[in-house]
mmCIF file of C-alpha atoms in Angstrom:
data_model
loop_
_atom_site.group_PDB
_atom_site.id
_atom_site.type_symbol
_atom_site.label_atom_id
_atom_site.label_comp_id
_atom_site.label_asym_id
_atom_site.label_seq_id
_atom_site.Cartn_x
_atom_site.Cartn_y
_atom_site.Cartn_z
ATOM 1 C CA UNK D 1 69.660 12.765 -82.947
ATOM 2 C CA UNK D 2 66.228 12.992 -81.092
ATOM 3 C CA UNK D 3 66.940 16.728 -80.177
ATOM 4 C CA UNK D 4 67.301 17.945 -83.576
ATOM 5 C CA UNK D 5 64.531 16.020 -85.164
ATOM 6 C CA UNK D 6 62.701 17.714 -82.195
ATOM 7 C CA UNK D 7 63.810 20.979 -83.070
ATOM 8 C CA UNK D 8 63.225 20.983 -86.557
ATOM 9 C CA UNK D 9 59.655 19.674 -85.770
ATOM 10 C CA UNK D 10 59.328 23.230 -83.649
ATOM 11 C CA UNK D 11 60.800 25.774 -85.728
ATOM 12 C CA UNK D 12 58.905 28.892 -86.440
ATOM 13 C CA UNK D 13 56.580 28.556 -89.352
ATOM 14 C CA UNK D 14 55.005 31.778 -90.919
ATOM 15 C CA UNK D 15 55.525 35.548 -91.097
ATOM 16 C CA UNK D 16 56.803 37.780 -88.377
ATOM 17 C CA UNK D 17 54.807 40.850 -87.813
ATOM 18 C CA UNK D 18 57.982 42.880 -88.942
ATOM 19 C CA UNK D 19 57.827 40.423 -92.104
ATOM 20 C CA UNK D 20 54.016 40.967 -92.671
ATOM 21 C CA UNK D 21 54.204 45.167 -92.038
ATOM 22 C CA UNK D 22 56.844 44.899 -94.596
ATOM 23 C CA UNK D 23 54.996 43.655 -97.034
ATOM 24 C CA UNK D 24 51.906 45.687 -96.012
ATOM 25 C CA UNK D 25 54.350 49.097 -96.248
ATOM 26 C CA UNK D 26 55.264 47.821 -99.939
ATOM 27 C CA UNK D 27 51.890 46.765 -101.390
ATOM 28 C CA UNK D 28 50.007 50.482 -100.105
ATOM 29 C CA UNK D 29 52.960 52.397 -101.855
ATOM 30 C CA UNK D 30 52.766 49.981 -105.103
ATOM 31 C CA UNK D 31 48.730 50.844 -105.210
ATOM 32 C CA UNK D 32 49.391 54.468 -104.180
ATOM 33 C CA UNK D 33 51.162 54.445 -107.391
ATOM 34 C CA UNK D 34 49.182 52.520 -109.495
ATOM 35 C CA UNK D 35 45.613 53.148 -108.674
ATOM 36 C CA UNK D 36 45.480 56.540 -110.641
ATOM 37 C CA UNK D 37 47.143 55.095 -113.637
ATOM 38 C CA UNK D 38 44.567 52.735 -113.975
ATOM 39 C CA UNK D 39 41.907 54.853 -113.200
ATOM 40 C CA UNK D 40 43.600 56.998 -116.459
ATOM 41 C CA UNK D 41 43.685 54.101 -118.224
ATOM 42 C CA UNK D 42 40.137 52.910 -117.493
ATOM 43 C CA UNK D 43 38.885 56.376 -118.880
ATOM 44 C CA UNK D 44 40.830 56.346 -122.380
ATOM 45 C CA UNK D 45 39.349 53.562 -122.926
ATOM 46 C CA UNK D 46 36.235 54.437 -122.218
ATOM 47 C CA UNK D 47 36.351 57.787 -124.745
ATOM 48 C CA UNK D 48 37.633 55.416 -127.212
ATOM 49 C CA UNK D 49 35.236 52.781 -127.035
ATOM 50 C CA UNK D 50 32.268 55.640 -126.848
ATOM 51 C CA UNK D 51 34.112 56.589 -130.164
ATOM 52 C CA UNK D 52 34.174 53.137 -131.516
ATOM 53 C CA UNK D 53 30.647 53.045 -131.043
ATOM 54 C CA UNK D 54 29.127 56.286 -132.845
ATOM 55 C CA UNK D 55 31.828 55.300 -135.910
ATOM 56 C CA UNK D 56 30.597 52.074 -135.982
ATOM 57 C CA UNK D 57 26.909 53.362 -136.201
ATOM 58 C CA UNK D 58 27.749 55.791 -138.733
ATOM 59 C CA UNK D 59 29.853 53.121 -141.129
ATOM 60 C CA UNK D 60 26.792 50.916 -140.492
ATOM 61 C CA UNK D 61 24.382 53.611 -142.117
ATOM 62 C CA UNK D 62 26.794 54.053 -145.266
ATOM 63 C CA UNK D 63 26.587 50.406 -145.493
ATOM 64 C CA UNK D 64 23.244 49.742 -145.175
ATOM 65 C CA UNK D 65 22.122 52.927 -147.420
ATOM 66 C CA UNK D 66 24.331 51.177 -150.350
ATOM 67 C CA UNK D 67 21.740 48.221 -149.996
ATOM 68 C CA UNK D 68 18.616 49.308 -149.092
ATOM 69 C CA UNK D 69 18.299 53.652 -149.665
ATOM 70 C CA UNK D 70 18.395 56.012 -147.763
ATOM 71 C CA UNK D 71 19.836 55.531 -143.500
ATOM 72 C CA UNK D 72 19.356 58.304 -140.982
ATOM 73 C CA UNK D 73 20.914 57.765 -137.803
ATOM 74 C CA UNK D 74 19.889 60.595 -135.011
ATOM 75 C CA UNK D 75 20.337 61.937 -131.321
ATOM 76 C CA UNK D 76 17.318 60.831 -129.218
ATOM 77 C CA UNK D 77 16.954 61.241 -126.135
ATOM 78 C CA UNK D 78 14.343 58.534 -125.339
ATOM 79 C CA UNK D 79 16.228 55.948 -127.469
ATOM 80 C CA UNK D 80 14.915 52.985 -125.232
ATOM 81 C CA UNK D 81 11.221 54.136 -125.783
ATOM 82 C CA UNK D 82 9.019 51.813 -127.126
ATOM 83 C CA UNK D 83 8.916 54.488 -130.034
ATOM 84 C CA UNK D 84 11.867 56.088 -130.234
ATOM 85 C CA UNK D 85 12.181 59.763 -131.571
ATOM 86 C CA UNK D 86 14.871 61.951 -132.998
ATOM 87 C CA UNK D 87 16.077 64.659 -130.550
ATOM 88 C CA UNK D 88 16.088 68.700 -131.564
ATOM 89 C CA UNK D 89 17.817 69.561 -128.717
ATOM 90 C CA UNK D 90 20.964 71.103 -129.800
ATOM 91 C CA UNK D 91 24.151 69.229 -128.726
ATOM 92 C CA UNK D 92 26.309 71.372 -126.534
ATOM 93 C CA UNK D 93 28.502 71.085 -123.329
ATOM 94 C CA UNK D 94 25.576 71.554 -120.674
ATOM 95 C CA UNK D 95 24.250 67.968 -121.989
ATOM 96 C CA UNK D 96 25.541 65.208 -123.179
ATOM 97 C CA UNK D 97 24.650 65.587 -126.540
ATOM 98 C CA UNK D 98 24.750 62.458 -128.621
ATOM 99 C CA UNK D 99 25.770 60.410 -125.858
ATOM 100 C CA UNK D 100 21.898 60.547 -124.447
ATOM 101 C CA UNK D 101 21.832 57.645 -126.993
ATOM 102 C CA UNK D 102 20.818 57.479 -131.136
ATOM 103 C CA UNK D 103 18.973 55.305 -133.450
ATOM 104 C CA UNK D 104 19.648 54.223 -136.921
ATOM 105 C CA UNK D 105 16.779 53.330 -138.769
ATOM 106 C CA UNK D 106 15.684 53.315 -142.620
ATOM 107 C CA UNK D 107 14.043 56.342 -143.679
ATOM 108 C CA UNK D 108 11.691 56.008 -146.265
ATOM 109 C CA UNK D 109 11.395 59.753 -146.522
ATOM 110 C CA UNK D 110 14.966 61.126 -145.952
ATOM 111 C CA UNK D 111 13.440 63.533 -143.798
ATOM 112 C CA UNK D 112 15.961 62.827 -141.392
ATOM 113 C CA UNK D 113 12.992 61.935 -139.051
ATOM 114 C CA UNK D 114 12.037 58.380 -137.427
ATOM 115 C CA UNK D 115 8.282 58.287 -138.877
ATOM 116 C CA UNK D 116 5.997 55.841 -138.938
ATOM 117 C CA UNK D 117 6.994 53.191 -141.865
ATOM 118 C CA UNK D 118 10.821 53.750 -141.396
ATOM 119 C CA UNK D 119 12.532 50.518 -140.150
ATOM 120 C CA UNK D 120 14.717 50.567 -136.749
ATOM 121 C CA UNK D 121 17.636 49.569 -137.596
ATOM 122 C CA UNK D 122 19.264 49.792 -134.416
ATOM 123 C CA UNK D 123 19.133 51.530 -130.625
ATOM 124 C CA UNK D 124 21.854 52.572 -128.753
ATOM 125 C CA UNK D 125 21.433 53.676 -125.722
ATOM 126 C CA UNK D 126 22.697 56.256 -123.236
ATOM 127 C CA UNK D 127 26.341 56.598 -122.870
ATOM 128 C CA UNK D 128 26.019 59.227 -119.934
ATOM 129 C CA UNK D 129 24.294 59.768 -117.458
ATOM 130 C CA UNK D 130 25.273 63.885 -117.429
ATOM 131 C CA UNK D 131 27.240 65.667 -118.701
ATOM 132 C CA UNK D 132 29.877 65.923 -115.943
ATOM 133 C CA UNK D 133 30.166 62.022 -116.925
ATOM 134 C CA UNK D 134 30.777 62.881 -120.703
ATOM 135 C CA UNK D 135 29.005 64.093 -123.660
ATOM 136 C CA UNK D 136 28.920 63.147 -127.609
ATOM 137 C CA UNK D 137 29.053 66.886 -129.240
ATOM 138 C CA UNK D 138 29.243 67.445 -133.289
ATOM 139 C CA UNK D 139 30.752 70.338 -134.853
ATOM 140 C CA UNK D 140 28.992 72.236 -136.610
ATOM 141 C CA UNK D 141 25.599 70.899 -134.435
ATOM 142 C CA UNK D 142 23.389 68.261 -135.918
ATOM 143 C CA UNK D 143 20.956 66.104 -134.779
ATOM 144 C CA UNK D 144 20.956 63.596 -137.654
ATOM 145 C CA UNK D 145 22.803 62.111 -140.793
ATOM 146 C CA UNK D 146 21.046 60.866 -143.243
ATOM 147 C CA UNK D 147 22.984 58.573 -146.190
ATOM 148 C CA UNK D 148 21.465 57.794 -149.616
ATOM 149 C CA UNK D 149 22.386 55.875 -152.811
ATOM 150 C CA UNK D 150 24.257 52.856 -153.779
ATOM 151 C CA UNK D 151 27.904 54.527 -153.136
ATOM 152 C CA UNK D 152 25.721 55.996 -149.326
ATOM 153 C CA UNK D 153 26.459 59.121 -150.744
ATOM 154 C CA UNK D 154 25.046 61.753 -148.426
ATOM 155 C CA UNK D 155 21.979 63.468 -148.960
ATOM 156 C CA UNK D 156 22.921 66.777 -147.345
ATOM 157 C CA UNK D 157 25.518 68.269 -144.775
ATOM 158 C CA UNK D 158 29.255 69.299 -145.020
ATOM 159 C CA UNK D 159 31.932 67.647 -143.561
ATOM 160 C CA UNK D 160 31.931 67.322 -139.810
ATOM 161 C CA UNK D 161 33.332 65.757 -136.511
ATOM 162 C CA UNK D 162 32.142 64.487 -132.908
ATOM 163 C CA UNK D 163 34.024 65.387 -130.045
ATOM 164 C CA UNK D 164 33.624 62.686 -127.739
ATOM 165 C CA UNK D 165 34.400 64.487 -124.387
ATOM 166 C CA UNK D 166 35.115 62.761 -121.486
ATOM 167 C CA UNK D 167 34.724 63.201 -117.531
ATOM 168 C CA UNK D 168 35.390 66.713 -116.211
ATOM 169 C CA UNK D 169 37.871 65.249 -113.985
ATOM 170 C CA UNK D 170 39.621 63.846 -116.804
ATOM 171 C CA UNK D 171 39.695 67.059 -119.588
ATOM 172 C CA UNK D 172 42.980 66.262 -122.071
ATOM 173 C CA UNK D 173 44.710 64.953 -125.284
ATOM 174 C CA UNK D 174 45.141 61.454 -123.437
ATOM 175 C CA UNK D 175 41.134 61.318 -123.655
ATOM 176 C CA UNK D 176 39.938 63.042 -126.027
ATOM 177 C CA UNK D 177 38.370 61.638 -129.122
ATOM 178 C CA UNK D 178 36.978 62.995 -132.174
ATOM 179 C CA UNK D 179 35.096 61.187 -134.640
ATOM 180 C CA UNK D 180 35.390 62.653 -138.071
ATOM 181 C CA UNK D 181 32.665 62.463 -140.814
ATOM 182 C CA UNK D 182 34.137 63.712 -145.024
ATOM 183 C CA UNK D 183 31.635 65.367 -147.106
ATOM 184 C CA UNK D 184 31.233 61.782 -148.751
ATOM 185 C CA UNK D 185 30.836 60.323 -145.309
ATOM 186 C CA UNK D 186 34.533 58.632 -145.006
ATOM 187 C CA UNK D 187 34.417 57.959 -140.837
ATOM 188 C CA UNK D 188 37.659 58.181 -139.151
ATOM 189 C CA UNK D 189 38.210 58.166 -135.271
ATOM 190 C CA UNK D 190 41.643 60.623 -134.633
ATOM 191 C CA UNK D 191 43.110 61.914 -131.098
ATOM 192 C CA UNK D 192 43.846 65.675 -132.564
ATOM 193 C CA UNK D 193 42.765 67.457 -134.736
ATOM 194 C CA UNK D 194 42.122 67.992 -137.377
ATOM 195 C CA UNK D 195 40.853 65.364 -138.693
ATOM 196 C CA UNK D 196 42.241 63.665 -141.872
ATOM 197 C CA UNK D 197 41.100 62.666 -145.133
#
């Protein structure tokens, strides 16, 4: 009886190394696998929360021009400036367009232009850092929409989208986002297009 309790009180505890490469061997080739799919994963999100955002910005303006007038929200590209100005830099694929930030502000005006006596509404700032990373680019180009009335009927423009582009390394349906803008303003966020009513 004493020889077995002594054995069992030395029996191997632990891994072998065979165990442990095993399970080394089987974790790399379960990573190998699902590192990129994350990574793929991690970037549609990313278009479609950069999406989320402008739509939410531009439902915001309707909303707010149906209480208080006329809304203008705008490309800037010093949106965290202590005054922040619209951008006329045209939106195109050597920037990144609207994603160097926007403001939505009250525009006293409709001028489409941030002037003194408009209210900042709100600041968002810069999505991208270049445009390898991404860019925010409207079709036709604009730098601004500007809402009016009590329905936030629009003052001017036609009917439009944003393609929200995303990394160069990452060009494709699977990321691609377009945020489209009706003649009366109705914001939808669609993967193709074109975009519906």
């Amino acid at each position: 009886m004493n020889m077995q309790k002594f054995k069992l009180l030395h029996s191997q505890h632990g891994f072998t190394m065979l165990e442990l490469l095993v399970v080394v061997a089987i974790v790399g080739i379960i990573t190998s696998i699902a590192l990129p799919n994350y990574r793929s994963f991690l970037v549609s999100n990313r278009s479609a929360t950069n999406a989320a955002l402008l739509h939410g910005a531009i439902t915001h303006a309707k909303t707010l021009a149906g209480i208080s007038g006329a809304v203008t929200i705008c490309k800037s590209e010093n949106p965290d400036a202590a005054t922040p100005a619209c951008s006329n830099v045209v939106s195109n694929g050597s920037n990144t367009g609207w994603g160097s930030g926007w403001i939505l502000f009250q525009d006293k005006n409709a001028n489409g232009q941030y002037d003194a006596g408009d209210t900042l509404v709100k600041v968002q700032p810069a999505l991208f850092l270049d445009a390898a990373a991404g860019s925010i680019i409207p079709v036709p180009a604009t730098q601004s929409i500007t809402v009016a009335g009590i329905a936030g009927n629009p003052v001017s423009g036609p009917a439009m989208y944003f393609y929200v582009k995303p990394p160069d390394s990452y060009m494709g349906a699977t990321y691609d986002r377009y945020v489209c803008v009706s003649i009366l303003k109705k914001v939808s966020v669609v993967k193709t297009l074109p975009c519906r009513d």
